[in-house]
XYZ file of C-alpha atoms in Angstrom:
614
model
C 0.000 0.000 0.000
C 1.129 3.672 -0.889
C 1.465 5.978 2.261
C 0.272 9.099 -0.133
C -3.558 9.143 0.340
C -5.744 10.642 -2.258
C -5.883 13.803 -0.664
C -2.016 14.352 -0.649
C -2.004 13.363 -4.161
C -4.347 15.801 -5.279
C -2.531 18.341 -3.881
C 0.462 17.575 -5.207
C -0.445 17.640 -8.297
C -3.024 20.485 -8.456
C 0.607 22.888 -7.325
C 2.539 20.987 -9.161
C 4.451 19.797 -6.909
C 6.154 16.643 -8.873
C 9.411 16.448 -7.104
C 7.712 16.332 -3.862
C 5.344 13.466 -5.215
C 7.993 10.831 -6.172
C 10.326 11.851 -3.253
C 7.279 10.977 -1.187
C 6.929 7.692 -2.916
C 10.238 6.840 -2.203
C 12.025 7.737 -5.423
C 15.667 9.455 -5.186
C 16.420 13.305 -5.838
C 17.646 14.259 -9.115
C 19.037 17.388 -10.064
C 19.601 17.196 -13.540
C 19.165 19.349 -16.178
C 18.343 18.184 -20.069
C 17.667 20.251 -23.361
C 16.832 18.790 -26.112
C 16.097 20.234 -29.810
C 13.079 19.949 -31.924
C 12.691 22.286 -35.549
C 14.746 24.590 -33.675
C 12.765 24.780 -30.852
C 14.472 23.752 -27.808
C 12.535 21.999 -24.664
C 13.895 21.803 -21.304
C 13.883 19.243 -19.333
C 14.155 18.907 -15.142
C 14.934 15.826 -13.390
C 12.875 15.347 -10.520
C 13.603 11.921 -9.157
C 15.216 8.782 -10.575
C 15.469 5.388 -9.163
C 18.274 2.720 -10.549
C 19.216 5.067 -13.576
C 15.272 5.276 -14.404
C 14.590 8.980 -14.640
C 11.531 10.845 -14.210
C 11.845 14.360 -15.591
C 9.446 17.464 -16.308
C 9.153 19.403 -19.423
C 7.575 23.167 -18.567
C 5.684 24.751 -21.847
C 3.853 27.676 -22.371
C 1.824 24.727 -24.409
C 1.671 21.161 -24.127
C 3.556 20.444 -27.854
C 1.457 17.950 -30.254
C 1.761 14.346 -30.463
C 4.461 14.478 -33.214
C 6.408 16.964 -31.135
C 6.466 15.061 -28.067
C 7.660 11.660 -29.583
C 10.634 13.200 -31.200
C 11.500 14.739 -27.569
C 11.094 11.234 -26.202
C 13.498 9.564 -28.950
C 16.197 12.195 -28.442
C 16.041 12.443 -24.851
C 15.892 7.975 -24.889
C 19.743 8.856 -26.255
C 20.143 10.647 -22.653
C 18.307 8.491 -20.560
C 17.050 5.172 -21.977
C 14.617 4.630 -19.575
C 12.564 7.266 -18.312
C 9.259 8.685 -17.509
C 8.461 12.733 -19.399
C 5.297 14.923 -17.894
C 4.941 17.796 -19.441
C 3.301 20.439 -17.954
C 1.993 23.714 -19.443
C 1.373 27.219 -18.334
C -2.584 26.063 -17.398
C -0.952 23.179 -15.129
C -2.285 20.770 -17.587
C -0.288 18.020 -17.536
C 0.430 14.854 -19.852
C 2.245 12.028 -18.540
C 4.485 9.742 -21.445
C 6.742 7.269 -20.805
C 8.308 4.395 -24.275
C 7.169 0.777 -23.002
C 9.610 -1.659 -24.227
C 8.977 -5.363 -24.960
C 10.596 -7.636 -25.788
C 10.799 -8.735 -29.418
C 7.943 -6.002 -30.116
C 8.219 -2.153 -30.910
C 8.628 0.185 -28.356
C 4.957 1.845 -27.822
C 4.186 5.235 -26.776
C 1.995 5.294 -23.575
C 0.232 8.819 -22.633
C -2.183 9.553 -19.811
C -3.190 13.307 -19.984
C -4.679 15.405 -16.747
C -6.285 18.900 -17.044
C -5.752 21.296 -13.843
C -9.102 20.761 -12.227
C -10.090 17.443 -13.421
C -10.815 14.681 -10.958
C -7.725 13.288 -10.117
C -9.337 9.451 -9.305
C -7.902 8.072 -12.807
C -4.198 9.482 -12.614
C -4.453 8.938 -8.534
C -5.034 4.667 -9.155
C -2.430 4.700 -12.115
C 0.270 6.704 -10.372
C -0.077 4.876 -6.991
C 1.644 1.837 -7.318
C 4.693 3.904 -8.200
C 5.433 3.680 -4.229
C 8.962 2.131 -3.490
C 9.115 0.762 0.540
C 12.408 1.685 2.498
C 12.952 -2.038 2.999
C 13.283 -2.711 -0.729
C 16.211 -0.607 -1.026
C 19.364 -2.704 -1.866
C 17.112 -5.246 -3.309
C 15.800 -3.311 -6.607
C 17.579 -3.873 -10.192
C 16.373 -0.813 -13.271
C 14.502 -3.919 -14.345
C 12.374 -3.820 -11.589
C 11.387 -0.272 -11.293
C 10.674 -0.793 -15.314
C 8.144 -3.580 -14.855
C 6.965 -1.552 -11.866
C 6.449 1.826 -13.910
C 5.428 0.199 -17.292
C 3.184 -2.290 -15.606
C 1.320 0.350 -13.442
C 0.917 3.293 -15.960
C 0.282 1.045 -19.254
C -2.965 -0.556 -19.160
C -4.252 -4.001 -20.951
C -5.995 -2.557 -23.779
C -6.423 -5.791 -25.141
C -8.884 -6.036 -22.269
C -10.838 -2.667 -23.489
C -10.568 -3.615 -26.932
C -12.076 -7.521 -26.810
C -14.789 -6.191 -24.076
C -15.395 -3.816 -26.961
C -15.908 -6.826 -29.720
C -18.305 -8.576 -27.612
C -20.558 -6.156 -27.565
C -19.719 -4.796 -31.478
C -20.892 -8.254 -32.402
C -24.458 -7.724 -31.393
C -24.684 -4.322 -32.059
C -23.594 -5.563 -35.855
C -26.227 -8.407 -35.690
C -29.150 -5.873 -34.576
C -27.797 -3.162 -37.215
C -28.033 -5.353 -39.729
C -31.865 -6.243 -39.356
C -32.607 -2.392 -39.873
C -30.782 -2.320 -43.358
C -33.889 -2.806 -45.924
C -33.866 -3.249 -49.458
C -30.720 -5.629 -50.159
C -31.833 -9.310 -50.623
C -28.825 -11.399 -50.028
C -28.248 -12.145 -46.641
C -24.308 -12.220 -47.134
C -24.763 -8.768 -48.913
C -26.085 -7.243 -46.031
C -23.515 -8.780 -43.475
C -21.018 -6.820 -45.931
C -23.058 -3.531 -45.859
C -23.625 -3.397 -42.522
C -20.008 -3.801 -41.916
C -19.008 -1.287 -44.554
C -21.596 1.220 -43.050
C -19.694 0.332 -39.280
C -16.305 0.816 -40.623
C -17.236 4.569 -42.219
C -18.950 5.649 -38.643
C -16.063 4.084 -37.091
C -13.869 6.036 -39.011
C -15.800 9.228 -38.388
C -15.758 8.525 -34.878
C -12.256 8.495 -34.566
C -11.845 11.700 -36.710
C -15.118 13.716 -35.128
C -12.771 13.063 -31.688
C -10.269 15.134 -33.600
C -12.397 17.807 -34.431
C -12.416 17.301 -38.364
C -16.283 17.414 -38.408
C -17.336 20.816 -38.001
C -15.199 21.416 -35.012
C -17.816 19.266 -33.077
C -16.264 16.164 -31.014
C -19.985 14.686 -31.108
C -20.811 15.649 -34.689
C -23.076 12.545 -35.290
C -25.108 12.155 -32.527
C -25.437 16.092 -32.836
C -26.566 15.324 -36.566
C -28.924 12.570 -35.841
C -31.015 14.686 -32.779
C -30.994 17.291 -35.862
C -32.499 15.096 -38.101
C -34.972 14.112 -35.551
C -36.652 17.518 -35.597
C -36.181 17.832 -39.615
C -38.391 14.584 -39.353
C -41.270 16.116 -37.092
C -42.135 17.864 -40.307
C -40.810 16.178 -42.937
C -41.737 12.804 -42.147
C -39.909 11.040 -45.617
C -36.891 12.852 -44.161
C -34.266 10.133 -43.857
C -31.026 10.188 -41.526
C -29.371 7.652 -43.982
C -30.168 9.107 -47.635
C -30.501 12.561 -46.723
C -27.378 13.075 -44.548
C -25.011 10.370 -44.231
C -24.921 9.391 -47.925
C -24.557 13.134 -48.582
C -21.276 13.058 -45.964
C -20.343 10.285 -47.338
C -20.436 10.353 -50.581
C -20.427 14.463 -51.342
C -18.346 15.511 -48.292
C -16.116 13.348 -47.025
C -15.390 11.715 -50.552
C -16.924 14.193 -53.329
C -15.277 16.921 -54.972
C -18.365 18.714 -54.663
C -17.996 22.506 -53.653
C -16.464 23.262 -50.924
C -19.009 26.423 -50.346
C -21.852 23.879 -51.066
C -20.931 21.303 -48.370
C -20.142 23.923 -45.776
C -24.074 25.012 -45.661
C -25.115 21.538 -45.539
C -22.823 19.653 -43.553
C -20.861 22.244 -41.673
C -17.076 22.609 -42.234
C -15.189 19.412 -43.114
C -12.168 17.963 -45.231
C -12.127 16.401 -48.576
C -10.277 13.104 -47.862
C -10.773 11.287 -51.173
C -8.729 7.230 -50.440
C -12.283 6.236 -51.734
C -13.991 4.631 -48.486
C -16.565 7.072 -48.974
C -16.976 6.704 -52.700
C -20.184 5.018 -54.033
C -19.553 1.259 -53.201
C -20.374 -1.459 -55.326
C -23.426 -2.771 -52.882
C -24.738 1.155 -53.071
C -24.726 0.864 -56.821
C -25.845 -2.622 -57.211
C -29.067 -1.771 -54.676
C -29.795 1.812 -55.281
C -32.825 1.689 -53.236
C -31.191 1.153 -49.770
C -32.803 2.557 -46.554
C -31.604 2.213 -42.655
C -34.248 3.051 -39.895
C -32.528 5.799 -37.730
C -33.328 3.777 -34.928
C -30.079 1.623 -35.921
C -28.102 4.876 -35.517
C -29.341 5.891 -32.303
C -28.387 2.176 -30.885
C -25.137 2.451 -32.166
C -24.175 5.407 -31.714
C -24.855 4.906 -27.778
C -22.827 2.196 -27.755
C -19.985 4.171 -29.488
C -20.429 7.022 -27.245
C -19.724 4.461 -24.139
C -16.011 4.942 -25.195
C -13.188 7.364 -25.634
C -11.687 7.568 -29.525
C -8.565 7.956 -29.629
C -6.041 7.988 -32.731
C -2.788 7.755 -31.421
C -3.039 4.802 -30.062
C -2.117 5.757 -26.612
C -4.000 4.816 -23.627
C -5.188 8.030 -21.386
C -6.453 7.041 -17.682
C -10.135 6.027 -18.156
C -10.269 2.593 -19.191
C -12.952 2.636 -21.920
C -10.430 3.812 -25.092
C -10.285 2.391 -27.968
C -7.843 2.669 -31.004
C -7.474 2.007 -34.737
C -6.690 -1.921 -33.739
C -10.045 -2.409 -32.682
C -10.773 -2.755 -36.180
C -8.202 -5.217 -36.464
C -9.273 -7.091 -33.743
C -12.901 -7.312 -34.836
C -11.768 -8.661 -38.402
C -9.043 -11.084 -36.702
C -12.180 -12.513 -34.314
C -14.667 -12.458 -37.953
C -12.241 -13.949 -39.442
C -11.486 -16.445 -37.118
C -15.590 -17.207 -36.957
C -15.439 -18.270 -40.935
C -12.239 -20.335 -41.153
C -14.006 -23.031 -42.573
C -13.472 -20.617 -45.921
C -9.673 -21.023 -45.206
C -9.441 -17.391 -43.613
C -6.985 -17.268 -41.163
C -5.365 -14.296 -38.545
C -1.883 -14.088 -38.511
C -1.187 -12.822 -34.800
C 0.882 -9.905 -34.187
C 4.075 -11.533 -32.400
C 4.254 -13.875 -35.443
C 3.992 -11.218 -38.333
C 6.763 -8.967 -36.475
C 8.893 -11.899 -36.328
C 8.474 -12.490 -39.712
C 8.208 -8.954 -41.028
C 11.768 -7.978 -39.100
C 13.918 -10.901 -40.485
C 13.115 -10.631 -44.052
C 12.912 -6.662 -44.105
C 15.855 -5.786 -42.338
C 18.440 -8.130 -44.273
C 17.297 -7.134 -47.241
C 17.455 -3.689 -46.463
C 21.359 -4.500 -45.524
C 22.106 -6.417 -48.369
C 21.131 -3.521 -50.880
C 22.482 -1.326 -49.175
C 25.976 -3.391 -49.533
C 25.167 -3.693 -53.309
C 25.105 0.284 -53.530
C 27.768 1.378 -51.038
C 30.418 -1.542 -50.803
C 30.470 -4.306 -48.502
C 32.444 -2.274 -46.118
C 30.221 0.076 -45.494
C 28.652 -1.828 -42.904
C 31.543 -1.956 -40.918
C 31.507 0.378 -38.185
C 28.164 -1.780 -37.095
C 30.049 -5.003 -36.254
C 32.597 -2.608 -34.100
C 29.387 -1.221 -32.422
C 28.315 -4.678 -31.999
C 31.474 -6.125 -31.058
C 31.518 -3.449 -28.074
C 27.931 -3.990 -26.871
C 27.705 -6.485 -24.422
C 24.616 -7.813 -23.939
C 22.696 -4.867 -25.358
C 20.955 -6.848 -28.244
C 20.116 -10.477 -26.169
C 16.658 -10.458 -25.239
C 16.037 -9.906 -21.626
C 14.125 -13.599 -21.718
C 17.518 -14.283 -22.330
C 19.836 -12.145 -20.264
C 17.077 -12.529 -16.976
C 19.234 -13.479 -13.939
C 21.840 -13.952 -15.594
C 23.930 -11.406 -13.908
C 23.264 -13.121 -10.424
C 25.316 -16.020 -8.995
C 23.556 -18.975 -8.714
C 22.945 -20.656 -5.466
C 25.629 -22.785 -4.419
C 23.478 -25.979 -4.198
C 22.978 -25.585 -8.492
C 26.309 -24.581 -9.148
C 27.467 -27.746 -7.738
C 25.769 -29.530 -10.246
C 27.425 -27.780 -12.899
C 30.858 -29.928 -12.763
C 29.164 -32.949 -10.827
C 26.142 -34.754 -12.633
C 25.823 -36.472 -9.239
C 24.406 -33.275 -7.522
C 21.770 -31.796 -9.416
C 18.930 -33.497 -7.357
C 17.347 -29.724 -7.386
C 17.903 -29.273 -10.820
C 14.269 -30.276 -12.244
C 12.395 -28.585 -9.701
C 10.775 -24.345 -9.994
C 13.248 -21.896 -10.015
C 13.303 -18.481 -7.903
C 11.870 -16.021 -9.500
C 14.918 -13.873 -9.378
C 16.725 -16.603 -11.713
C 13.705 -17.515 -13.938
C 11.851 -16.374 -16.560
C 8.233 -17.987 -15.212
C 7.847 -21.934 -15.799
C 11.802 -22.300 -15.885
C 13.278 -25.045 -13.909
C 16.561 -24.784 -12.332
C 17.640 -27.293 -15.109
C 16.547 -24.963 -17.856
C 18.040 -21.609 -15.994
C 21.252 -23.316 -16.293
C 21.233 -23.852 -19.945
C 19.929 -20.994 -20.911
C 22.941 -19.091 -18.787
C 25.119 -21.251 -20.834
C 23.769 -20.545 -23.816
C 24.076 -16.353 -23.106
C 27.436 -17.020 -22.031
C 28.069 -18.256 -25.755
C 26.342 -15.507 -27.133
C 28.329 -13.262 -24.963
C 31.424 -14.637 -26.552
C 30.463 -14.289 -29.975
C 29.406 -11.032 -29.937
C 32.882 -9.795 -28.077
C 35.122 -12.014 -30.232
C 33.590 -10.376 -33.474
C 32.272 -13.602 -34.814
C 29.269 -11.819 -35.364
C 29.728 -9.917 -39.021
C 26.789 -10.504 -40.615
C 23.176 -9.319 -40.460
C 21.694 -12.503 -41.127
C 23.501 -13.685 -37.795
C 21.245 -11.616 -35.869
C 19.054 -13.618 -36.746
C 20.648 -17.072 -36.056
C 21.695 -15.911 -32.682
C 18.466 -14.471 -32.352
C 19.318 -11.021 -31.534
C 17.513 -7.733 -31.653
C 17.561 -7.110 -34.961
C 15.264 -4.103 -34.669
C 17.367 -2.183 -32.540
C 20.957 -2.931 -33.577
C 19.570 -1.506 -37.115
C 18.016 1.421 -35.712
C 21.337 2.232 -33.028
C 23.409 1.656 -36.234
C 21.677 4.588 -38.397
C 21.615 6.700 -34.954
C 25.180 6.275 -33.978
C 27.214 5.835 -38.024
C 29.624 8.943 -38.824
C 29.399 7.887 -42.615
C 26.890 9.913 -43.899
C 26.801 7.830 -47.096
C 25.410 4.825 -44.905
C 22.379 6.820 -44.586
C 21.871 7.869 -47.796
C 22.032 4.252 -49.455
C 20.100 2.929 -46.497
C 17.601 5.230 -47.198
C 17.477 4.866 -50.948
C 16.973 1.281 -50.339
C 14.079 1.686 -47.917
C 12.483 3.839 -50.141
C 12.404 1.304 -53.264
C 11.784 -1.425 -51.314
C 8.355 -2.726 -51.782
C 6.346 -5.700 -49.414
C 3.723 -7.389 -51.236
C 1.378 -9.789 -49.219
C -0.421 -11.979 -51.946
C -3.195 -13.090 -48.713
C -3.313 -9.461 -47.108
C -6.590 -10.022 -45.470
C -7.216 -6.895 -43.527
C -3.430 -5.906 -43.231
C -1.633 -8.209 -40.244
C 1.599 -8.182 -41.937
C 1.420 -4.680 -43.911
C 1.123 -3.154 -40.737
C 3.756 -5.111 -38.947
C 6.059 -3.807 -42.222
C 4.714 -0.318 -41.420
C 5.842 -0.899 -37.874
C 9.345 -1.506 -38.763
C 9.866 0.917 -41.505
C 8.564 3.950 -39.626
C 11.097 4.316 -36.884
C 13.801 3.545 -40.057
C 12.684 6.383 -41.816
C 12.612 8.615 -39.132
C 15.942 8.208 -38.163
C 17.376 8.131 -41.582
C 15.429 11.664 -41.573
C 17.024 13.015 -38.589
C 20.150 12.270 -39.260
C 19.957 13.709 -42.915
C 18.675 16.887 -40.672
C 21.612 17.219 -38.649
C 24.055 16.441 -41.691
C 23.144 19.202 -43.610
C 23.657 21.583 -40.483
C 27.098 20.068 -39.473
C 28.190 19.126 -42.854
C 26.721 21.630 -45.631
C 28.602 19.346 -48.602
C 25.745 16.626 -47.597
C 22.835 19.178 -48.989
C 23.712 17.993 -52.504
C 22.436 14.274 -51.116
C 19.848 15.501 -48.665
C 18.095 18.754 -49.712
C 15.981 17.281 -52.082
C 14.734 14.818 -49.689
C 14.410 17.410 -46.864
C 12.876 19.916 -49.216
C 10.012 17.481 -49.984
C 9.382 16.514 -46.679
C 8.892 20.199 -45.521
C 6.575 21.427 -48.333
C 3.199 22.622 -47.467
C 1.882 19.439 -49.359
C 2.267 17.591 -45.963
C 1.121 18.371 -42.634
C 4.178 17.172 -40.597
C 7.486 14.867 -41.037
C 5.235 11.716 -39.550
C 2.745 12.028 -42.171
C 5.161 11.955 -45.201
C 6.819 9.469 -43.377
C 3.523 7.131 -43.492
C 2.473 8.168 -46.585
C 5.660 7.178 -48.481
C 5.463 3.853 -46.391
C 1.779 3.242 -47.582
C 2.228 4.590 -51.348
C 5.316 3.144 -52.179
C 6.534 0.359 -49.847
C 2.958 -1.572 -48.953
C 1.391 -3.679 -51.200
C -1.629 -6.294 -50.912
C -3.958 -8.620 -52.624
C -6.302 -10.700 -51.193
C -9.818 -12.449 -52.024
C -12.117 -10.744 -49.907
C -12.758 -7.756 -50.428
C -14.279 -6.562 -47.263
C -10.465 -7.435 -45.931
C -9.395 -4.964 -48.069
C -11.749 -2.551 -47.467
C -10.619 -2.958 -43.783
C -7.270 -2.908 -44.166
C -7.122 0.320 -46.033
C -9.558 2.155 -43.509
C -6.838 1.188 -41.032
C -4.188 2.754 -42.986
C -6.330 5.573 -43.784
C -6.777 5.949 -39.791
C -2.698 5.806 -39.780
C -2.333 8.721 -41.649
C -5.219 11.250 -39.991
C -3.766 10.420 -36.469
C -0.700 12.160 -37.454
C -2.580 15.572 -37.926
C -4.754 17.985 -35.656
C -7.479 20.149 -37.309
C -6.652 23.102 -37.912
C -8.830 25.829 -38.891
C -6.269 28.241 -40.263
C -5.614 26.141 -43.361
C -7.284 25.078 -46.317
C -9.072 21.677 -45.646
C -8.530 21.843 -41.839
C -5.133 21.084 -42.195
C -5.404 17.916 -43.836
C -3.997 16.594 -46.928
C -6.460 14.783 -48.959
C -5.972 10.851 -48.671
C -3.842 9.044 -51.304
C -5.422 6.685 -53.392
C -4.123 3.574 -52.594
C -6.806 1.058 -54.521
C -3.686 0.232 -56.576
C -1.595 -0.679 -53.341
C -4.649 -2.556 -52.088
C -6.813 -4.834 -53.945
């Protein structure tokens, strides 16, 4: 139990008081003072405790920065303190908690919980409470602890939001579906009613961002209007009359701007043709919904908080873009007698990451020499145990108890050895028997990585080390500027074609490795040109492009290129790849605010990707 009560914690944080909190809570004093530099804005950052090298640290702004702006001060303040904890605060005492959660063989995911001064502090209070370190622990506590104990309290299971969330999707599809009239085939109508849940979906997510008229609730708002339009206009339909004109004229039509405005409010053209007339729409032009099917749904969508970034705040009842995902995997999975089947997420990484990655070695070899990889065996000849997974490297560092390490040299004494390891020793399930050979079997990695064996990115992968990283530290960390510009010449002709794409399980676990490739290759082209003007002959172009009007920010070109010219997909079903394009589609609008200033909100009108996808 944490001796801060509720009350103290409130206070705390309604002055502001941070260092005071985690002192409290038995974290360590820290002093230290960061800066980091972002479009040539710089953002300071205060330690305020630490505890085993994990730092927690405070960012003061006049404004909390946008989502964009706050990930690229977590990756260049991960190269000052790998593990850490960032709240910024702003001149309203707003505040917005982010900390990187790191697992193992799986990208490192952003985690946000946001707090405006005045707001009931409940939600933050049972999230930030376990953060309480006892006196008597002291001595006893490894960085890896106080990681599980920070990433474990302040990340939530979303997978628990997100299938509690299905369960309920699936009835709320089943009773949509008996209000669609006017299509005969019963599979038809499955389809439609699933098309016409994906578009509200989709316009949930973006109404959250303001994108609809500025009006977080635009829908429901929309529907009560209707309702009145209907008192005296009884043929008045919510369906034909406004949400095939959004659809259809708005969202997807290049109808007048000026026009659309006085009938649906101000919103963006976004074109990527989910809102273009579908095939079922043409096929049965007569289609009607009873508006009673929106008001049910719309309820049960309004039980939850939308959210685009993907980043859990403190409520419990968000949901994300992989809800979508999740409710195709779990359809899917309900019609495999078709010979549909859901690739999970751990396997498509695995896959994605050690067929990506080499190849993205290899040509870069072909185009810059085979030596130009090799300051990255010196940096991996020099970096211990940096790239074994930690189900690997877990106790390792500990010497085991004399009654085991007996057994080592005498087969005679290892009576103990098939019984449950301590958990200090074991990952969970190990045996004493298994500890011990998997300590053996780091100790040979150990030795291959220091004796340079190791010269060869397809080795990573034989060794089973973290590819992901070593690649990433490599393009972070070279001095030879033309490593990154035939790395990046290769990631940008590279092209991923899944021939069974179903609703995008491996496109997106190729969009999950390419992004943070990108970005880096980016950011180091930035700081070449600045240190080393001879690169702007290589890089201006590039840079140039990426800093046109024509894009929003430097994450949206990044996923656009990704989606336009690395991603490709085929597949059978073509509600999969209807889904799986909505969910890139979602990819690209999280990476932009509305903004009102700017022609179309802000918003670059959606590529068409029906080539890409199909």
């Amino acid at each position: 139990m944490t001796r801060i009560t509720r009350s103290q914690f409130a206070d705390y944080i309604a002055t502001n008081d941070l260092k005071s909190l985690f002192i409290d809570m038995g974290w360590n004093n820290d002093t230290s003072r960061y800066a980091v530099l972002i479009d040539n804005t710089p953002y300071p950052l205060t330690a305020i405790a630490q505890k085993e090298g994990f730092k927690i640290v405070c960012c003061d702004v006049a404004a909390i920065p946008d989502y964009q702006t706050r990930r690229s001060i977590d990756s260049q303040f991960s190269r000052q303190a790998h593990e850490h904890l960032i709240i910024f605060v702003d001149g309203h005492r707003n505040q917005r908690w982010l900390i990187p959660v790191r697992q193992a063989d799986k990208p490192t995911r952003i985690v946000e919980i946001a707090h405006h001064h005045g707001q009931d502090i409940e939600a933050l209070y049972q999230r930030a409470r376990g953060l309480f370190f006892n006196l008597d622990e002291e001595g006893n506590i490894t960085i890896v602890d106080v990681i599980d104990r920070v990433t474990g309290q302040l990340s939530q299971n979303s997978e628990k939001v997100t299938k509690k969330f299905y369960e309920r999707f699936r009835k709320e599809h089943q009773s949509f579906r008996t209000h669609i009239h006017n299509i005969t085939d019963d599979v038809h109508r499955d389809w439609y009613a699933s098309l016409m849940l994906n578009r509200l979906m989709f316009c949930y997510f973006i109404q959250k961002k303001r994108f609809l008229d500025d009006n977080p609730n635009y829908l429901a708002s929309k529907l009560q209007q209707s309702q009145t339009i209907r008192g005296s206009n009884q043929f008045y339909s919510f369906y034909r009359d406004f949400l095939l004109v959004l659809f259809h004229a708005g969202l997807g039509g290049k109808k007048s701007r000026e026009q659309v405005q006085s009938e649906l409010g101000r919103i963006p053209y976004l074109n990527g043709g989910l809102f273009d007339v579908h095939e079922l729409e043409q096929r049965y032009p007569d289609i009607t919904i009873d508006d009673a099917a929106f008001a049910q749904i719309f309820g049960f969508f309004d039980e939850y908080d939308w959210h685009l970034d993907s980043n859990p705040a403190a409520s419990g009842r968000e949901v994300n873009p992989d809800v979508i995902g999740y409710i195709f995997e779990k359809y899917i999975n309900d019609r495999a007698q078709m010979g549909a089947y859901y690739t999970k997420e751990d396997i498509t990484e695995y896959i994605a990451k050690n067929t990506i990655i080499p190849f993205l070695f290899d040509a870069t070899a072909r185009a810059g020499g085979a030596d130009i990889w090799g300051e990255a065996w010196e940096l991996l000849r020099a970096s211990g145990d940096t790239y074994i997974y930690p189900a690997v490297t877990h106790g390792c560092a500990l010497e085991l108890p004399a009654h085991i390490a007996l057994g080592i040299s005498d087969v005679t004494l290892r009576g103990e050895w098939n019984k449950p390891a301590a958990a200090a020793y074991a990952n969970p399930t190990e045996i004493w028997r298994e500890v011990v050979a998997r300590r053996q079997r780091y100790t040979e990695l150990m030795q291959s990585i220091a004796s340079g064996e190791i010269r060869h990115i397809n080795d990573l992968i034989t060794h089973n080390l973290n590819i992901r990283q070593f690649c990433q530290d490599v393009l972070a960390r070279t001095t030879n500027t033309q490593l990154i510009r035939h790395f990046y010449n290769a990631l940008h002709q590279l092209t991923i074609l899944d021939p069974t794409c179903g609703s995008g399980a491996f496109l997106f676990a190729a969009l999950n490795i390419l992004e943070p490739l990108y970005a880096e290759c980016l950011n180091r082209m930035e700081a070449a040109v600045v240190e080393q003007p001879q690169t702007r002959d290589d890089f201006g172009t590039i840079l140039a492009d990426m800093r046109s009007d024509k894009h929003p920010n430097q994450q949206y070109y990044i996923y656009k290129n990704i989606i336009l010219n690395n991603l490709y997909g085929v597949d059978i079903m073509k509600e999969a790849t209807e889904v799986a394009k909505l969910r890139l589609f979602l990819k690209l609008v999280a990476c932009v605010d509305a903004n009102k200033g700017k022609a179309n909100l802000g918003i670059e009108p959606l590529p068409d990707i029906d080539f890409n996808i199909r």
